[in-house]
Every structure is written in C-alpha cells, then in structure tokens.
Short mmCIF file of C-alpha atoms in Angstrom, two decimals:
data_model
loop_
_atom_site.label_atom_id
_atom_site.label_comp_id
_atom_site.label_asym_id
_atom_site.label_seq_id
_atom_site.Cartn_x
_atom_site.Cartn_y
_atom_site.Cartn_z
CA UNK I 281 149.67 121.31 178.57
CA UNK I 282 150.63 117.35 177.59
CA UNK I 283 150.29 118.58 173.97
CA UNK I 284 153.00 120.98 174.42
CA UNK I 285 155.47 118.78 176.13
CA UNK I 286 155.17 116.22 173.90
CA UNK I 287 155.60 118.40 171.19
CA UNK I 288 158.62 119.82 172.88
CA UNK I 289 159.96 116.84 173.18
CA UNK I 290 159.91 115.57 169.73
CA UNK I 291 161.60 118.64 168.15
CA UNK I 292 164.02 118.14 170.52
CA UNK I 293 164.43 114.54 169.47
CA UNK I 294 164.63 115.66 166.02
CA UNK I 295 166.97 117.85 166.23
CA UNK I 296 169.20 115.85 168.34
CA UNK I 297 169.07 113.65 165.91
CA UNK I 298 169.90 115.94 163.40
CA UNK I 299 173.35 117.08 165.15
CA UNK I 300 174.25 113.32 165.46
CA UNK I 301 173.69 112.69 161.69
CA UNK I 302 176.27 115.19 161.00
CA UNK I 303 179.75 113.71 160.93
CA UNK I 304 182.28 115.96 160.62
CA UNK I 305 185.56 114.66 159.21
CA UNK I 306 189.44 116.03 159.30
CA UNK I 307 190.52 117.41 156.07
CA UNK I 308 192.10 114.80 154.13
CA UNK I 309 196.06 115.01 153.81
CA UNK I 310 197.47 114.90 149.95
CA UNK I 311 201.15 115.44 150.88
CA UNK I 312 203.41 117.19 150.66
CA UNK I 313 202.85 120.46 147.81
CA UNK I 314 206.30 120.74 145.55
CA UNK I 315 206.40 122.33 142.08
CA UNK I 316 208.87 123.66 139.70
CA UNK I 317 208.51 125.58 136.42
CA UNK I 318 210.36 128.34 134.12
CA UNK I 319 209.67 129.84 131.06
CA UNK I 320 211.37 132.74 128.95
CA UNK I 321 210.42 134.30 126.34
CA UNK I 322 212.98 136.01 123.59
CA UNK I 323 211.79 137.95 120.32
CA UNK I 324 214.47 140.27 119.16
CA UNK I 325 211.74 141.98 116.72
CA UNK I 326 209.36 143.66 119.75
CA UNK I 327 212.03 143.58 122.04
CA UNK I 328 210.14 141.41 124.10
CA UNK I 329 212.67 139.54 126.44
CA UNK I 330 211.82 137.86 129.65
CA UNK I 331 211.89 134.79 131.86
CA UNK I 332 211.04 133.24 135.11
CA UNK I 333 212.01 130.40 137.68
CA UNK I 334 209.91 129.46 140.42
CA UNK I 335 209.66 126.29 142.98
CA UNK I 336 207.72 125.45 145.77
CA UNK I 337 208.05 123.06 148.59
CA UNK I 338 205.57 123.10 150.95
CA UNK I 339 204.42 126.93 151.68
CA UNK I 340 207.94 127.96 150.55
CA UNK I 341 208.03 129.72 147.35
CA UNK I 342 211.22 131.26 145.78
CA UNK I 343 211.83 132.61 142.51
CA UNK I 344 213.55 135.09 140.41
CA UNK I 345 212.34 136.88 137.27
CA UNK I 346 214.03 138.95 134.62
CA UNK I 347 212.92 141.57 132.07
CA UNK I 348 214.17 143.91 129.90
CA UNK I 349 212.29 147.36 130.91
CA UNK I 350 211.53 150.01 127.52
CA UNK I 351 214.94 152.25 128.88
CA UNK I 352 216.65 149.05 128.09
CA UNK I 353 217.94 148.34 131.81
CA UNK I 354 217.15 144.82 132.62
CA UNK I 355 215.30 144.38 135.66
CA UNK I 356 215.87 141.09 137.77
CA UNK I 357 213.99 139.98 140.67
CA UNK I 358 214.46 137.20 143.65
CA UNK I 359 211.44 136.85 145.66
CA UNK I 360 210.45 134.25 148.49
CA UNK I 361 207.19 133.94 150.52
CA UNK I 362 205.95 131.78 153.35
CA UNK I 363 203.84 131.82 156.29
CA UNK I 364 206.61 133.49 158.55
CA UNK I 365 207.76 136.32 156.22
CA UNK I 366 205.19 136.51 153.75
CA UNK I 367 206.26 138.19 150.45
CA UNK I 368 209.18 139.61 150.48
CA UNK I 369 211.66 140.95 147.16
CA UNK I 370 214.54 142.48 146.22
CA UNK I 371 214.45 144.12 142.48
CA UNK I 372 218.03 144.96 140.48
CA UNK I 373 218.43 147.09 137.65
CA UNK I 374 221.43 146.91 135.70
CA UNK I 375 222.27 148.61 132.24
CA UNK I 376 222.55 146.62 129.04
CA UNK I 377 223.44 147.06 125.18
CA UNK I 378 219.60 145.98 124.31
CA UNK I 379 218.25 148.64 122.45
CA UNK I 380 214.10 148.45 122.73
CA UNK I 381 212.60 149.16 118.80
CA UNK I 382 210.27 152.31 118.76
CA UNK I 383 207.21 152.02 117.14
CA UNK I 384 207.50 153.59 113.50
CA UNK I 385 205.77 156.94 113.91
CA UNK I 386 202.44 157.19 112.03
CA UNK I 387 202.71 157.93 108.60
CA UNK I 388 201.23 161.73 108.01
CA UNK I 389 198.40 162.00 105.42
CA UNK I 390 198.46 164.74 103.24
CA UNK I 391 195.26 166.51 102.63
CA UNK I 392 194.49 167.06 98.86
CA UNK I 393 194.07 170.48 98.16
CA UNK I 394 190.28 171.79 96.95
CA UNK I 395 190.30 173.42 93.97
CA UNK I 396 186.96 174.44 93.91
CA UNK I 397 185.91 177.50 95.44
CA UNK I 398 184.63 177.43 98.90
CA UNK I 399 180.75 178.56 98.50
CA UNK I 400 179.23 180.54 100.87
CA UNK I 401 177.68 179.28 103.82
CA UNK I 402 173.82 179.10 103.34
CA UNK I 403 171.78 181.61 105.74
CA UNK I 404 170.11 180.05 108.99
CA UNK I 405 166.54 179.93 108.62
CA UNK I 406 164.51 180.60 111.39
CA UNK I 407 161.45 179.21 112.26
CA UNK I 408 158.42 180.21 113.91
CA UNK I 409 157.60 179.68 117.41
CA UNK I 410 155.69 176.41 118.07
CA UNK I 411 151.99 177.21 118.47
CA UNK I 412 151.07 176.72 122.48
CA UNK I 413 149.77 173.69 123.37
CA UNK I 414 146.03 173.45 124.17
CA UNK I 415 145.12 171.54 127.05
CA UNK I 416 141.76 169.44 126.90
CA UNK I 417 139.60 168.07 129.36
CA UNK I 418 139.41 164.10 128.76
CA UNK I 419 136.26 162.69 129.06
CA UNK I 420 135.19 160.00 131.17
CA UNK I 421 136.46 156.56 130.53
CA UNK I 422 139.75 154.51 130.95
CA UNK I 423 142.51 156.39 129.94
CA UNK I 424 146.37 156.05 131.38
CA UNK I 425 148.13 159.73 131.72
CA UNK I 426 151.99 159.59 131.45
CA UNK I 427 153.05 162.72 132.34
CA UNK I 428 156.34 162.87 133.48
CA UNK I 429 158.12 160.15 135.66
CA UNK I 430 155.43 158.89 137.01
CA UNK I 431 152.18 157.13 135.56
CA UNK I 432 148.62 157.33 136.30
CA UNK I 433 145.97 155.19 136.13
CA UNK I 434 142.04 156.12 135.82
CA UNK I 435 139.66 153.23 135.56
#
C-alpha cells in the first residue's frame, strides 16, 4: 500500500511541476496595423484596363476598384470591412466609348481535295473461336494462384 502512495505522490509532484514550468505569456503588441497601396493596369491592345486603391488602419479596410467588363461598361467598386459590419460593397456600372478587341476568329483550313480514288474498304475477317481453356490439376508444391482480386497462397 506505501508503494502506491508514494508513487502517487510523485506523479503528482511531477506533474505539478510540469504546469508550473509552463509560463504562459500575453501576445506581444506590434502597433498599430496601417497600409496603403494602388495599382492599375492599362493595355489598350487586350483591352485590359483596371486599377485599385486600398488602405487600412487598424481593422478598417476601404477601397474602391475599377474595371472595364468585355460589354465595355466599366464597373467600379467601393468596399469597406471591419469587425462591426464586416464586408460590405456597393458595385456601379456605367457605359463607356471603350470598345473591348475580339479575338480574330480562327483561320479555316481548307482540306485538299483527293484525287485518287477512294478504294474499297477491305472485308472483316473473322476469326475462329478461341479454343476452351483446359483446366489442370497443379501438383503439390509452392505455387501462388492469382485468380481474380484476390491472391492465394499454398506453401
């Protein structure tokens, strides 16, 4: 009965231990979080034309983004998000004078014509049915039998 107690007693020593040597510490605090950034983009040969503008202070994020959609309306959005509202957006479309380049259709190929006679279509050949498959008796020994999914093993 002693042994038991006293081994009690030291895991319980141990792991109190154990819970003391963990510290746990605050998450550190790096400020303030502020950003800016924009970007646009402009290539009159794809038609590709686009920009956005977003900053950030704190969990407050607003921004606005514009494209130019393939009907050539130009879409704008202003969107804002933080922990109150979460995300919300309001989209505009408005008509422009852009017009979007189409793809050049793909060029058609002409098929040469044959001038050689078409041949006539060799006959099917048909050929006889496989000859049925003899079973044999194996023999005694080691052998491994794979028949079907499964395998099986003699020794």
């Amino acid at each position: 009965m002693m042994g038991k107690a006293t081994y009690l007693l030291c895991l319980c020593l141990c792991l109190g231990s154990a819970v003391w040597a963990i510290e746990l510490q605050a998450e550190p605090d790096y400020g303030p979080v502020a950003y800016e950034f924009q970007w646009s983009v402009n290539d009159p040969h794809t038609g590709d034309i686009k920009s956005q503008k977003e900053t950030r202070k704190d969990d407050k994020v607003e921004g606005v983004y514009e494209l130019i959609d393939s009907d050539g309306y130009r879409r704008i959005v202003q969107y804002k998000a933080d922990d109150h509202n979460g995300f919300e957006a309001i989209v505009q479309r408005e008509p422009t004078d852009i017009k979007i380049p189409l793809p050049e259709p793909p060029k058609k190929l002409l098929a040469a014509k044959i001038l050689t006679p078409v041949l006539p279509v060799a006959p099917l050949v048909h050929y006889a049915a496989p000859k049925a498959i003899i079973k044999q008796e194996l023999s005694a020994g080691n052998y491994v039998s794979v028949s079907g999914p499964t395998a099986q093993y003699k020794y």
